[in-house]
Amino acid sequence: MQQILVSGIPPVGLFPALPQPLRQALGRRASRIDQALGRRLAGRPATVHLPLEGSPAFDQFAHDGYHPGEAGVADWAGFLAPGLLDRLPDRAADGPRETTDTDDSVR
């Protein structure tokens, strides 16, 4: 069964590279788009919308203050992976699965 995971829109209103009032305006707009995306995907089978939660710390951004840095990408993947893995058809019976760096089956 095919599964589609749609990540939520990032909290643009918290991006340090964007000046105010642009940051605030884009942040509100991104939030509204993410809410609409969630409503749009709610009735689609095998499709999951995972809104991003929390506030990224400054050190989670790349040097440009806009894109995610290494720590931000790791946190994002750590947030999305369980949401996806828990929805795989064979996961319900097997329970949580540990992975290692050499385990390519979940990449």
Coordinates of C-alpha atoms in Angstrom, one line a residue:
M1 CA 0.0 0.0 0.0
Q2 CA 1.3 3.4 -0.9
Q3 CA 1.6 6.0 1.8
I4 CA 2.0 9.7 1.3
L5 CA 3.5 11.8 4.1
V6 CA 3.1 15.5 3.8
S7 CA 5.3 17.6 6.1
G8 CA 3.7 20.7 7.5
I9 CA 4.8 24.2 6.4
P10 CA 7.8 25.4 8.5
P11 CA 7.2 28.2 11.1
V12 CA 8.4 30.9 8.7
G13 CA 7.5 33.5 11.3
L14 CA 10.4 32.3 13.4
F15 CA 13.1 32.4 10.6
P16 CA 15.9 34.8 11.8
A17 CA 16.9 35.8 8.3
L18 CA 13.5 37.5 7.6
P19 CA 13.1 41.1 8.7
Q20 CA 10.0 42.3 10.5
P21 CA 7.3 43.0 9.5
L22 CA 7.9 40.5 6.6
R23 CA 8.6 37.7 9.1
Q24 CA 5.4 38.2 10.9
A25 CA 3.3 38.5 7.7
L26 CA 4.9 35.4 6.1
G27 CA 4.6 33.5 9.3
R28 CA 0.8 34.1 9.5
R29 CA 0.4 33.2 5.8
A30 CA 2.4 30.0 6.2
S31 CA 0.3 29.0 9.2
R32 CA -2.9 29.5 7.2
I33 CA -1.6 27.5 4.3
D34 CA -0.6 24.7 6.6
Q35 CA -4.0 24.6 8.2
A36 CA -5.7 24.6 4.7
L37 CA -3.3 21.8 3.7
G38 CA -4.3 19.7 6.7
R39 CA -8.0 20.2 5.9
R40 CA -7.5 19.3 2.2
L41 CA -5.6 16.1 3.0
A42 CA -7.8 15.0 5.9
G43 CA -10.2 13.0 3.6
R44 CA -7.5 11.4 1.4
P45 CA -6.8 7.7 2.0
A46 CA -3.2 6.8 2.7
T47 CA -2.2 10.4 3.1
V48 CA -1.0 11.9 6.3
H49 CA -0.3 15.6 7.1
L50 CA 2.1 16.1 9.9
P51 CA 2.1 19.7 11.0
L52 CA 5.5 20.8 12.4
E53 CA 5.5 21.4 16.2
G54 CA 7.6 23.6 18.4
S55 CA 9.9 26.5 17.7
P56 CA 13.3 25.9 16.1
A57 CA 16.3 27.1 18.1
F58 CA 18.7 29.5 16.3
D59 CA 21.3 26.8 16.1
Q60 CA 19.0 24.7 14.0
F61 CA 19.3 27.0 11.1
A62 CA 22.0 27.1 8.5
H63 CA 24.3 30.2 8.4
D64 CA 21.9 32.0 6.1
G65 CA 19.2 32.0 8.9
Y66 CA 16.6 30.7 6.5
H67 CA 17.4 27.1 5.6
P68 CA 17.6 24.3 8.1
G69 CA 21.1 23.4 9.3
E70 CA 22.3 20.0 10.1
A71 CA 20.7 20.0 13.6
G72 CA 17.4 21.3 12.1
V73 CA 17.4 18.6 9.4
A74 CA 18.1 15.9 12.0
D75 CA 15.2 17.2 14.2
W76 CA 12.9 17.4 11.3
A77 CA 13.7 13.8 10.2
G78 CA 13.3 12.7 13.8
F79 CA 9.9 14.2 13.9
L80 CA 8.7 12.9 10.6
A81 CA 10.1 9.3 10.7
P82 CA 7.9 8.0 13.5
G83 CA 4.9 9.6 11.9
L84 CA 5.6 7.7 8.7
L85 CA 6.8 4.4 10.2
D86 CA 3.8 4.2 12.5
R87 CA 1.5 4.3 9.5
L88 CA 3.2 1.5 7.4
P89 CA 0.8 -1.5 7.1
D90 CA 3.2 -4.0 8.7
R91 CA 4.0 -1.8 11.6
A92 CA 0.8 -2.4 13.5
A93 CA 1.8 -6.0 14.2
D94 CA 5.5 -5.6 14.6
G95 CA 5.7 -2.6 16.9
P96 CA 8.5 -0.1 16.9
R97 CA 11.6 -1.0 14.8
E98 CA 15.1 0.1 15.6
T99 CA 17.4 1.1 12.8
T100 CA 21.1 1.4 12.5
D101 CA 23.3 3.3 10.1
T102 CA 23.6 0.2 7.9
D103 CA 19.9 -0.4 7.7
D104 CA 18.9 1.0 4.3
S105 CA 15.3 -0.3 4.3
V106 CA 13.8 2.8 5.9
R107 CA 15.8 5.4 3.9

